[in-house]
Amino acid sequence: MVQPLSRRRLLGTLAGLPAIGLLAACSDSADAETKAEALPENVSGETTAAVDAPPAQGEVDVSELMKPGPLPEMAKGSEDAPVTIVEYASMTCSHCATFHNNTLPKLQEKYIDTGKVRLIFREFPFDPRAEAGFMLARCADGKYFPMVDALFKQQSNWAPVQDARTALLNIAKLAGFTQQSFEACLTNQELLNDVRAVRQRAANDFDVTATPTFFINGKKYAGALSIEEMSAIIDPML
């Protein structure tokens, strides 16, 4: 059940929270966190040897996964792509930032831009700061993905700091927000409810407990997959 948000409560929470560890935002449980942390990551950008596809951690009904949720889908790639990836992420999760900053550009070039993969990005916030980040992306006047990209690239500048409100405001201003539009976005109760509903549906219906979690043609994988691991999963599906 979504808890009510009084006007400016989220803004006050952002300003008052102590600094948090980024890794702590990446799972609801120690077991899920360990699995997300343990998966290898290619952060150097160098070409590595082919790897085996990691085992799927379950499978869901694709028709249920693709049913419309409370918010419009944010997607990259052709609707006719043979492979659909649904990613659940949290804006304060370090593993999600690793994937978006290091793997996603390679995935975009190799599979999304070539019509082989469609990526659907869905919100799974673990804390008020992640909720705020997603809300700002939704309010960014058609610039959802650029705002998400900026927040992941600058994650260390706002997610763990004492005054996240000011840090987020400074980033938002670069995306065209004013003080007024920033506060209006973060006090939008309906938007907050919808962001939370996306997460709740993922947790209840698809057993998402860690971020990032990917569903690749319905098969579930948790952790910041490298491009080599992604390729090993995707290529047999093409």
mmCIF file of N, CA and C in Angstrom, residues 130-203:
data_model
loop_
_atom_site.group_PDB
_atom_site.id
_atom_site.type_symbol
_atom_site.label_atom_id
_atom_site.label_comp_id
_atom_site.label_asym_id
_atom_site.label_seq_id
_atom_site.Cartn_x
_atom_site.Cartn_y
_atom_site.Cartn_z
ATOM 1 N N ALA A 130 16.287 7.553 -4.914
ATOM 2 C CA ALA A 130 16.033 6.904 -6.200
ATOM 3 C C ALA A 130 14.661 7.287 -6.737
ATOM 4 N N GLU A 131 13.667 7.355 -5.855
ATOM 5 C CA GLU A 131 12.342 7.812 -6.268
ATOM 6 C C GLU A 131 12.417 9.205 -6.869
ATOM 7 N N ALA A 132 13.147 10.089 -6.214
ATOM 8 C CA ALA A 132 13.282 11.463 -6.697
ATOM 9 C C ALA A 132 13.954 11.502 -8.063
ATOM 10 N N GLY A 133 15.002 10.702 -8.239
ATOM 11 C CA GLY A 133 15.685 10.668 -9.524
ATOM 12 C C GLY A 133 14.763 10.240 -10.646
ATOM 13 N N PHE A 134 13.978 9.199 -10.399
ATOM 14 C CA PHE A 134 13.044 8.735 -11.421
ATOM 15 C C PHE A 134 11.953 9.771 -11.696
ATOM 16 N N MET A 135 11.462 10.427 -10.658
ATOM 17 C CA MET A 135 10.444 11.446 -10.846
ATOM 18 C C MET A 135 10.967 12.589 -11.709
ATOM 19 N N LEU A 136 12.195 13.011 -11.452
ATOM 20 C CA LEU A 136 12.778 14.073 -12.260
ATOM 21 C C LEU A 136 12.938 13.640 -13.714
ATOM 22 N N ALA A 137 13.323 12.394 -13.936
ATOM 23 C CA ALA A 137 13.434 11.906 -15.312
ATOM 24 C C ALA A 137 12.073 11.925 -15.998
ATOM 25 N N ARG A 138 11.034 11.542 -15.275
ATOM 26 C CA ARG A 138 9.683 11.553 -15.839
ATOM 27 C C ARG A 138 9.186 12.977 -16.104
ATOM 28 N N CYS A 139 9.697 13.933 -15.357
ATOM 29 C CA CYS A 139 9.277 15.330 -15.516
ATOM 30 C C CYS A 139 10.168 16.099 -16.493
ATOM 31 N N ALA A 140 11.132 15.441 -17.102
ATOM 32 C CA ALA A 140 12.172 16.141 -17.856
ATOM 33 C C ALA A 140 11.768 16.511 -19.278
ATOM 34 N N ASP A 141 10.499 16.707 -19.519
ATOM 35 C CA ASP A 141 10.005 17.257 -20.782
ATOM 36 C C ASP A 141 10.520 16.491 -21.997
ATOM 37 N N GLY A 142 10.263 15.168 -21.997
ATOM 38 C CA GLY A 142 10.656 14.344 -23.134
ATOM 39 C C GLY A 142 12.119 13.954 -23.157
ATOM 40 N N LYS A 143 12.836 14.229 -22.098
ATOM 41 C CA LYS A 143 14.267 13.906 -22.035
ATOM 42 C C LYS A 143 14.530 12.861 -20.955
ATOM 43 N N TYR A 144 13.687 11.837 -20.920
ATOM 44 C CA TYR A 144 13.783 10.820 -19.873
ATOM 45 C C TYR A 144 15.163 10.152 -19.864
ATOM 46 N N PHE A 145 15.565 9.584 -20.989
ATOM 47 C CA PHE A 145 16.828 8.859 -21.011
ATOM 48 C C PHE A 145 18.044 9.764 -20.816
ATOM 49 N N PRO A 146 18.084 10.956 -21.410
ATOM 50 C CA PRO A 146 19.211 11.845 -21.086
ATOM 51 C C PRO A 146 19.300 12.183 -19.605
ATOM 52 N N MET A 147 18.160 12.329 -18.940
ATOM 53 C CA MET A 147 18.182 12.618 -17.506
ATOM 54 C C MET A 147 18.665 11.394 -16.724
ATOM 55 N N VAL A 148 18.189 10.225 -17.091
ATOM 56 C CA VAL A 148 18.655 8.991 -16.445
ATOM 57 C C VAL A 148 20.160 8.828 -16.641
ATOM 58 N N ASP A 149 20.619 9.068 -17.860
ATOM 59 C CA ASP A 149 22.051 8.952 -18.142
ATOM 60 C C ASP A 149 22.856 9.919 -17.269
ATOM 61 N N ALA A 150 22.390 11.164 -17.175
ATOM 62 C CA ALA A 150 23.105 12.169 -16.379
ATOM 63 C C ALA A 150 23.154 11.772 -14.909
ATOM 64 N N LEU A 151 22.053 11.261 -14.384
ATOM 65 C CA LEU A 151 22.006 10.876 -12.975
ATOM 66 C C LEU A 151 22.909 9.680 -12.692
ATOM 67 N N PHE A 152 22.967 8.721 -13.608
ATOM 68 C CA PHE A 152 23.874 7.587 -13.410
ATOM 69 C C PHE A 152 25.331 8.029 -13.516
ATOM 70 N N LYS A 153 25.643 8.874 -14.476
ATOM 71 C CA LYS A 153 27.027 9.319 -14.636
ATOM 72 C C LYS A 153 27.498 10.147 -13.439
ATOM 73 N N GLN A 154 26.574 10.897 -12.835
ATOM 74 C CA GLN A 154 26.933 11.746 -11.700
ATOM 75 C C GLN A 154 26.462 11.164 -10.368
ATOM 76 N N GLN A 155 26.226 9.861 -10.346
ATOM 77 C CA GLN A 155 25.653 9.227 -9.162
ATOM 78 C C GLN A 155 26.417 9.547 -7.883
ATOM 79 N N SER A 156 27.730 9.550 -7.958
ATOM 80 C CA SER A 156 28.542 9.801 -6.756
ATOM 81 C C SER A 156 28.418 11.240 -6.265
ATOM 82 N N ASN A 157 27.888 12.126 -7.099
ATOM 83 C CA ASN A 157 27.749 13.529 -6.714
ATOM 84 C C ASN A 157 26.440 13.840 -6.004
ATOM 85 N N TRP A 158 25.473 12.881 -6.053
ATOM 86 C CA TRP A 158 24.186 13.173 -5.409
ATOM 87 C C TRP A 158 23.661 12.026 -4.540
ATOM 88 N N ALA A 159 23.899 10.781 -4.924
ATOM 89 C CA ALA A 159 23.296 9.672 -4.171
ATOM 90 C C ALA A 159 23.839 9.521 -2.758
ATOM 91 N N PRO A 160 25.159 9.643 -2.516
ATOM 92 C CA PRO A 160 25.671 9.402 -1.168
ATOM 93 C C PRO A 160 25.892 10.666 -0.340
ATOM 94 N N VAL A 161 25.579 11.848 -0.891
ATOM 95 C CA VAL A 161 25.926 13.084 -0.188
ATOM 96 C C VAL A 161 24.889 13.421 0.877
ATOM 97 N N GLN A 162 25.282 14.296 1.801
ATOM 98 C CA GLN A 162 24.380 14.667 2.893
ATOM 99 C C GLN A 162 23.136 15.386 2.378
ATOM 100 N N ASP A 163 23.330 16.377 1.511
ATOM 101 C CA ASP A 163 22.212 17.186 1.009
ATOM 102 C C ASP A 163 21.935 16.810 -0.440
ATOM 103 N N ALA A 164 21.194 15.732 -0.626
ATOM 104 C CA ALA A 164 20.889 15.270 -1.982
ATOM 105 C C ALA A 164 19.952 16.227 -2.703
ATOM 106 N N ARG A 165 19.140 16.943 -1.965
ATOM 107 C CA ARG A 165 18.187 17.866 -2.590
ATOM 108 C C ARG A 165 18.913 18.918 -3.411
ATOM 109 N N THR A 166 19.902 19.562 -2.817
ATOM 110 C CA THR A 166 20.644 20.599 -3.530
ATOM 111 C C THR A 166 21.418 20.002 -4.696
ATOM 112 N N ALA A 167 22.019 18.843 -4.483
ATOM 113 C CA ALA A 167 22.777 18.191 -5.557
ATOM 114 C C ALA A 167 21.869 17.851 -6.733
ATOM 115 N N LEU A 168 20.683 17.309 -6.450
ATOM 116 C CA LEU A 168 19.743 16.982 -7.522
ATOM 117 C C LEU A 168 19.238 18.237 -8.221
ATOM 118 N N LEU A 169 19.004 19.298 -7.458
ATOM 119 C CA LEU A 169 18.554 20.556 -8.060
ATOM 120 C C LEU A 169 19.588 21.084 -9.045
ATOM 121 N N ASN A 170 20.858 21.009 -8.688
ATOM 122 C CA ASN A 170 21.905 21.494 -9.575
ATOM 123 C C ASN A 170 21.953 20.696 -10.875
ATOM 124 N N ILE A 171 21.766 19.388 -10.788
ATOM 125 C CA ILE A 171 21.738 18.549 -11.988
ATOM 126 C C ILE A 171 20.489 18.849 -12.800
ATOM 127 N N ALA A 172 19.356 18.991 -12.115
ATOM 128 C CA ALA A 172 18.091 19.248 -12.802
ATOM 129 C C ALA A 172 18.118 20.570 -13.556
ATOM 130 N N LYS A 173 18.773 21.564 -12.993
ATOM 131 C CA LYS A 173 18.856 22.868 -13.671
ATOM 132 C C LYS A 173 19.579 22.754 -15.003
ATOM 133 N N LEU A 174 20.561 21.873 -15.088
ATOM 134 C CA LEU A 174 21.266 21.653 -16.347
ATOM 135 C C LEU A 174 20.349 21.035 -17.396
ATOM 136 N N ALA A 175 19.275 20.359 -16.939
ATOM 137 C CA ALA A 175 18.307 19.750 -17.850
ATOM 138 C C ALA A 175 17.124 20.667 -18.133
ATOM 139 N N GLY A 176 17.194 21.895 -17.638
ATOM 140 C CA GLY A 176 16.145 22.859 -17.942
ATOM 141 C C GLY A 176 15.128 23.095 -16.849
ATOM 142 N N PHE A 177 15.289 22.440 -15.688
ATOM 143 C CA PHE A 177 14.365 22.659 -14.582
ATOM 144 C C PHE A 177 14.625 24.031 -13.940
ATOM 145 N N THR A 178 13.567 24.622 -13.431
ATOM 146 C CA THR A 178 13.683 25.776 -12.554
ATOM 147 C C THR A 178 13.451 25.302 -11.124
ATOM 148 N N GLN A 179 13.697 26.174 -10.164
ATOM 149 C CA GLN A 179 13.395 25.824 -8.769
ATOM 150 C C GLN A 179 11.928 25.430 -8.631
ATOM 151 N N GLN A 180 11.062 26.157 -9.308
ATOM 152 C CA GLN A 180 9.621 25.907 -9.207
ATOM 153 C C GLN A 180 9.248 24.562 -9.831
ATOM 154 N N SER A 181 9.752 24.288 -11.039
ATOM 155 C CA SER A 181 9.387 23.028 -11.694
ATOM 156 C C SER A 181 10.016 21.834 -10.979
ATOM 157 N N PHE A 182 11.191 22.009 -10.393
ATOM 158 C CA PHE A 182 11.840 20.965 -9.604
ATOM 159 C C PHE A 182 10.969 20.593 -8.404
ATOM 160 N N GLU A 183 10.524 21.579 -7.661
ATOM 161 C CA GLU A 183 9.708 21.312 -6.481
ATOM 162 C C GLU A 183 8.338 20.776 -6.865
ATOM 163 N N ALA A 184 7.769 21.278 -7.976
ATOM 164 C CA ALA A 184 6.475 20.778 -8.420
ATOM 165 C C ALA A 184 6.556 19.303 -8.781
ATOM 166 N N CYS A 185 7.660 18.910 -9.418
ATOM 167 C CA CYS A 185 7.831 17.506 -9.799
ATOM 168 C C CYS A 185 7.917 16.618 -8.567
ATOM 169 N N LEU A 186 8.747 17.023 -7.597
ATOM 170 C CA LEU A 186 8.990 16.165 -6.434
ATOM 171 C C LEU A 186 7.881 16.223 -5.391
ATOM 172 N N THR A 187 6.873 17.048 -5.606
ATOM 173 C CA THR A 187 5.696 17.038 -4.731
ATOM 174 C C THR A 187 4.459 16.541 -5.485
ATOM 175 N N ASN A 188 4.686 15.866 -6.601
ATOM 176 C CA ASN A 188 3.600 15.307 -7.408
ATOM 177 C C ASN A 188 3.227 13.938 -6.843
ATOM 178 N N GLN A 189 2.176 13.908 -6.040
ATOM 179 C CA GLN A 189 1.788 12.669 -5.358
ATOM 180 C C GLN A 189 1.433 11.564 -6.339
ATOM 181 N N GLU A 190 0.716 11.902 -7.404
ATOM 182 C CA GLU A 190 0.300 10.889 -8.369
ATOM 183 C C GLU A 190 1.510 10.246 -9.037
ATOM 184 N N LEU A 191 2.494 11.048 -9.402
ATOM 185 C CA LEU A 191 3.695 10.505 -10.031
ATOM 186 C C LEU A 191 4.450 9.593 -9.066
ATOM 187 N N LEU A 192 4.579 10.010 -7.818
ATOM 188 C CA LEU A 192 5.253 9.168 -6.832
ATOM 189 C C LEU A 192 4.517 7.845 -6.663
ATOM 190 N N ASN A 193 3.197 7.902 -6.578
ATOM 191 C CA ASN A 193 2.406 6.678 -6.457
ATOM 192 C C ASN A 193 2.653 5.740 -7.634
ATOM 193 N N ASP A 194 2.722 6.314 -8.847
ATOM 194 C CA ASP A 194 2.910 5.486 -10.039
ATOM 195 C C ASP A 194 4.296 4.861 -10.071
ATOM 196 N N VAL A 195 5.328 5.611 -9.688
ATOM 197 C CA VAL A 195 6.683 5.068 -9.639
ATOM 198 C C VAL A 195 6.730 3.905 -8.649
ATOM 199 N N ARG A 196 6.113 4.089 -7.493
ATOM 200 C CA ARG A 196 6.089 3.023 -6.498
ATOM 201 C C ARG A 196 5.285 1.820 -6.978
ATOM 202 N N ALA A 197 4.239 2.081 -7.752
ATOM 203 C CA ALA A 197 3.410 0.985 -8.260
ATOM 204 C C ALA A 197 4.185 0.132 -9.264
ATOM 205 N N VAL A 198 5.046 0.751 -10.070
ATOM 206 C CA VAL A 198 5.877 -0.006 -11.007
ATOM 207 C C VAL A 198 6.777 -0.966 -10.231
ATOM 208 N N ARG A 199 7.374 -0.452 -9.166
ATOM 209 C CA ARG A 199 8.228 -1.318 -8.342
ATOM 210 C C ARG A 199 7.413 -2.430 -7.682
ATOM 211 N N GLN A 200 6.270 -2.082 -7.131
ATOM 212 C CA GLN A 200 5.475 -3.072 -6.409
ATOM 213 C C GLN A 200 5.025 -4.198 -7.327
ATOM 214 N N ARG A 201 4.646 -3.855 -8.548
ATOM 215 C CA ARG A 201 4.232 -4.882 -9.505
ATOM 216 C C ARG A 201 5.403 -5.804 -9.840
ATOM 217 N N ALA A 202 6.586 -5.225 -10.020
ATOM 218 C CA ALA A 202 7.764 -6.049 -10.330
ATOM 219 C C ALA A 202 8.076 -7.012 -9.192
ATOM 220 N N ALA A 203 7.981 -6.507 -7.967
ATOM 221 C CA ALA A 203 8.275 -7.351 -6.808
ATOM 222 C C ALA A 203 7.223 -8.452 -6.638
#
